[in-house]
Amino acid sequence: MTATRPGMIAGGLNREAHYYLALSLVRMGRPLEAEQLIIKAEKLTREMDPGSETAFTSLSLLSGMINDSKGNSLDSRQLLDKISSMKNFQNSHQEAERLKVERYKP
């Protein structure tokens, strides 16, 4: 699918909406709701743009934050470790390292 197709544009906006809603919810201390939205955003990314390392990097960081919020520090650590092998997008490597040390708290 190319970026010129209408579905790609709508799907991209939908993915971003799910991501930013999830980010807001985790910051408000509502990780279970955030998790459902991030799952939808990941599904949309796999359907629309499976090679988008930048999208998966952002989604992995947020998933790590969500897992920390839920008390799943092992799952969070695995996600944050995975980020070091991904593209360094907007200081994602440094942010992942910071979250490993400080742990996310809403």
XYZ file of N, CA and C in Angstrom:
318
model
N 0.855 -1.175 0.000
C 0.000 0.000 0.000
C 0.899 1.234 0.000
N 0.585 2.203 -0.809
C 1.393 3.419 -0.853
C 0.733 4.517 -0.044
N 1.511 5.531 0.258
C 1.007 6.638 1.076
C -0.044 7.459 0.349
N -0.191 7.251 -0.941
C -1.178 8.032 -1.683
C -2.574 7.433 -1.604
N -2.694 6.239 -1.121
C -4.017 5.624 -0.988
C -4.756 6.225 0.197
N -6.056 6.504 0.030
C -6.819 7.109 1.132
C -6.812 6.282 2.412
N -6.876 4.972 2.312
C -6.881 4.120 3.499
C -5.609 4.235 4.312
N -4.512 4.471 3.622
C -3.226 4.616 4.312
C -3.227 5.866 5.181
N -3.749 6.950 4.642
C -3.798 8.202 5.392
C -4.728 8.056 6.592
N -5.931 7.516 6.369
C -6.887 7.334 7.467
C -6.336 6.356 8.500
N -5.710 5.277 8.038
C -5.136 4.297 8.955
C -4.019 4.890 9.787
N -3.197 5.725 9.160
C -2.107 6.378 9.885
C -2.628 7.307 10.962
N -3.665 8.042 10.644
C -4.267 8.934 11.643
C -4.888 8.132 12.778
N -5.524 7.034 12.428
C -6.139 6.165 13.432
C -5.069 5.580 14.355
N -3.951 5.146 13.755
C -2.853 4.601 14.560
C -2.312 5.667 15.514
N -2.087 6.872 15.001
C -1.572 7.948 15.854
C -2.563 8.313 16.950
N -3.851 8.309 16.614
C -4.870 8.612 17.624
C -4.822 7.582 18.751
N -4.723 6.305 18.398
C -4.629 5.253 19.412
C -3.371 5.436 20.260
N -2.262 5.763 19.620
C -1.002 5.954 20.344
C -1.119 7.099 21.352
N -1.589 8.252 20.897
C -1.641 9.413 21.793
C -2.707 9.272 22.882
N -3.802 8.587 22.571
C -4.782 8.303 23.625
C -4.174 7.368 24.675
N -3.440 6.359 24.218
C -2.784 5.434 25.147
C -1.760 6.171 26.004
N -0.993 7.056 25.392
C -0.011 7.844 26.140
C -0.697 8.683 27.216
N -1.800 9.307 26.850
C -2.551 10.117 27.822
C -3.094 9.257 28.956
N -3.641 8.107 28.610
C -4.217 7.228 29.631
C -3.164 6.689 30.592
N -2.008 6.298 30.079
C -0.971 5.787 30.984
C -0.478 6.901 31.896
N -0.401 8.111 31.389
C 0.015 9.240 32.231
C -1.037 9.582 33.282
N -2.290 9.221 33.011
C -3.370 9.453 33.970
C -3.511 8.287 34.946
N -2.639 7.280 34.812
C -2.694 6.134 35.715
C -3.723 5.096 35.321
N -4.038 5.013 34.033
C -5.026 4.047 33.540
C -4.379 3.098 32.527
N -3.437 2.263 32.987
C -2.664 1.430 32.070
C -3.458 0.340 31.357
N -4.500 -0.180 31.974
C -5.267 -1.242 31.310
C -5.973 -0.722 30.066
N -6.535 0.472 30.167
C -7.171 1.083 28.998
C -6.116 1.442 27.951
N -4.982 1.937 28.412
C -3.893 2.301 27.503
C -3.395 1.074 26.746
N -3.314 -0.047 27.440
C -2.816 -1.274 26.820
C -3.695 -1.709 25.648
N -4.997 -1.604 25.799
C -5.903 -1.988 24.714
C -5.689 -1.116 23.479
N -5.466 0.159 23.696
C -5.242 1.075 22.575
C -3.901 0.826 21.900
N -2.887 0.502 22.665
C -1.570 0.269 22.076
C -1.583 -1.032 21.277
N -2.358 -2.009 21.721
C -2.514 -3.255 20.954
C -3.144 -2.944 19.599
N -4.149 -2.081 19.588
C -4.790 -1.689 18.326
C -3.819 -0.922 17.434
N -3.019 -0.043 18.031
C -2.041 0.724 17.250
C -0.991 -0.206 16.635
N -0.556 -1.214 17.389
C 0.412 -2.183 16.864
C -0.192 -2.981 15.713
N -1.448 -3.369 15.858
C -2.131 -4.122 14.799
C -2.231 -3.279 13.528
N -2.612 -2.020 13.676
C -2.693 -1.128 12.518
C -1.329 -0.964 11.856
N -0.285 -0.866 12.645
C 1.063 -0.717 12.092
C 1.458 -1.959 11.312
N 1.170 -3.129 11.852
C 1.495 -4.377 11.142
C 0.737 -4.475 9.816
N -0.504 -4.003 9.800
C -1.313 -4.059 8.580
C -0.860 -3.030 7.546
N -0.579 -1.812 7.988
C -0.286 -0.704 7.082
C 1.180 -0.593 6.700
N 2.047 -0.769 7.670
C 3.451 -0.437 7.476
C 4.334 -1.344 8.331
N 4.371 -2.639 8.009
C 5.079 -3.583 8.865
C 6.579 -3.320 9.002
N 7.155 -2.538 8.109
C 8.585 -2.245 8.184
C 8.912 -0.945 8.892
N 7.923 -0.307 9.495
C 8.134 0.996 10.124
C 8.816 0.857 11.478
N 10.139 0.949 11.451
C 10.881 0.832 12.704
C 10.590 1.988 13.648
N 10.364 3.170 13.102
C 10.088 4.312 13.981
C 8.781 4.111 14.737
N 7.756 3.608 14.046
C 6.473 3.365 14.718
C 6.630 2.292 15.791
N 7.308 1.199 15.459
C 7.469 0.118 16.434
C 8.353 0.538 17.608
N 9.309 1.432 17.366
C 10.137 1.940 18.460
C 9.279 2.726 19.445
N 8.462 3.633 18.917
C 7.579 4.433 19.780
C 6.581 3.552 20.520
N 6.013 2.582 19.812
C 5.045 1.681 20.433
C 5.702 0.838 21.528
N 6.931 0.404 21.300
C 7.639 -0.397 22.305
C 7.950 0.420 23.556
N 8.357 1.669 23.370
C 8.609 2.539 24.530
C 7.342 2.710 25.360
N 6.248 2.993 24.682
C 4.989 3.185 25.397
C 4.530 1.882 26.048
N 4.721 0.764 25.373
C 4.368 -0.531 25.966
C 5.193 -0.795 27.220
N 6.465 -0.402 27.198
C 7.304 -0.531 28.388
C 6.770 0.300 29.539
N 6.345 1.521 29.241
C 5.765 2.393 30.266
C 4.483 1.785 30.828
N 3.654 1.244 29.943
C 2.390 0.630 30.364
C 2.675 -0.560 31.280
N 3.620 -1.413 30.886
C 3.948 -2.573 31.716
C 4.498 -2.159 33.071
N 5.331 -1.122 33.099
C 5.814 -0.609 34.387
C 4.648 -0.140 35.250
N 3.718 0.564 34.633
C 2.548 1.084 35.349
C 1.720 -0.043 35.954
N 1.666 -1.168 35.252
C 0.892 -2.318 35.719
C 1.677 -3.179 36.704
N 2.950 -2.845 36.923
C 3.772 -3.630 37.832
C 4.461 -4.813 37.172
N 4.436 -4.878 35.852
C 5.084 -5.964 35.104
C 6.495 -5.541 34.709
N 7.377 -5.456 35.689
C 8.710 -4.924 35.410
C 9.535 -5.830 34.497
N 9.337 -7.142 34.553
C 10.082 -8.047 33.676
C 9.690 -7.823 32.216
N 8.380 -7.743 31.942
C 7.916 -7.478 30.575
C 8.405 -6.117 30.099
N 8.354 -5.150 30.990
C 8.822 -3.812 30.652
C 10.298 -3.850 30.287
N 11.082 -4.529 31.085
C 12.534 -4.614 30.851
C 12.831 -5.264 29.500
N 12.093 -6.317 29.152
C 12.306 -6.993 27.871
C 12.005 -6.056 26.704
N 10.919 -5.304 26.806
C 10.580 -4.348 25.751
C 11.633 -3.253 25.645
N 12.060 -2.733 26.776
C 13.051 -1.659 26.770
C 14.407 -2.160 26.274
N 14.765 -3.396 26.586
C 16.006 -3.983 26.063
C 15.944 -4.112 24.545
N 14.787 -4.483 24.033
C 14.599 -4.662 22.592
C 14.827 -3.353 21.825
N 14.531 -2.237 22.453
C 14.640 -0.937 21.790
C 16.080 -0.632 21.380
N 17.047 -1.126 22.137
C 18.449 -0.844 21.799
C 18.856 -1.435 20.452
N 18.122 -2.439 19.972
C 18.424 -3.023 18.662
C 17.594 -2.387 17.545
N 16.748 -1.431 17.902
C 15.904 -0.752 16.920
C 16.535 0.584 16.536
N 15.932 1.209 15.556
C 16.384 2.527 15.124
C 16.278 3.515 16.291
N 17.295 4.355 16.450
C 17.277 5.373 17.504
C 16.437 6.547 17.012
N 15.185 6.555 17.392
C 14.224 7.554 16.939
C 13.914 8.503 18.089
N 14.183 9.776 17.902
C 13.929 10.807 18.918
C 14.467 10.396 20.293
N 15.751 10.021 20.318
C 16.432 9.634 21.563
C 15.809 8.421 22.254
N 15.235 7.516 21.475
C 14.563 6.349 22.058
C 15.523 5.468 22.854
N 16.770 5.338 22.400
C 17.722 4.500 23.142
C 17.985 5.078 24.530
N 18.194 6.378 24.588
C 18.443 7.028 25.873
C 17.210 6.958 26.773
N 16.046 7.151 26.190
C 14.803 7.093 26.969
C 14.584 5.687 27.528
N 14.861 4.666 26.722
C 14.716 3.284 27.191
C 15.673 3.013 28.350
N 16.912 3.475 28.227
C 17.884 3.287 29.312
C 17.442 4.024 30.573
N 16.911 5.226 30.410
C 16.429 6.000 31.558
C 15.279 5.268 32.251
N 14.342 4.738 31.449
C 13.190 4.034 32.022
C 13.598 2.739 32.725
N 14.674 2.107 32.265
C 15.153 0.899 32.943
C 15.641 1.231 34.351
N 16.241 2.392 34.505
C 16.787 2.799 35.803
C 15.705 3.405 36.688
N 14.959 4.342 36.138
C 14.000 5.108 36.944
C 12.637 4.449 37.068
N 12.307 3.537 36.180
C 10.983 2.904 36.110
C 9.912 3.968 35.942
N 8.899 3.666 35.176
C 7.860 4.655 34.896
C 6.830 4.674 36.014
N 6.521 5.845 36.462
C 5.455 6.051 37.454
C 4.563 7.169 36.938
N 3.252 6.922 36.841
C 2.347 7.989 36.352
C 2.224 9.132 37.344
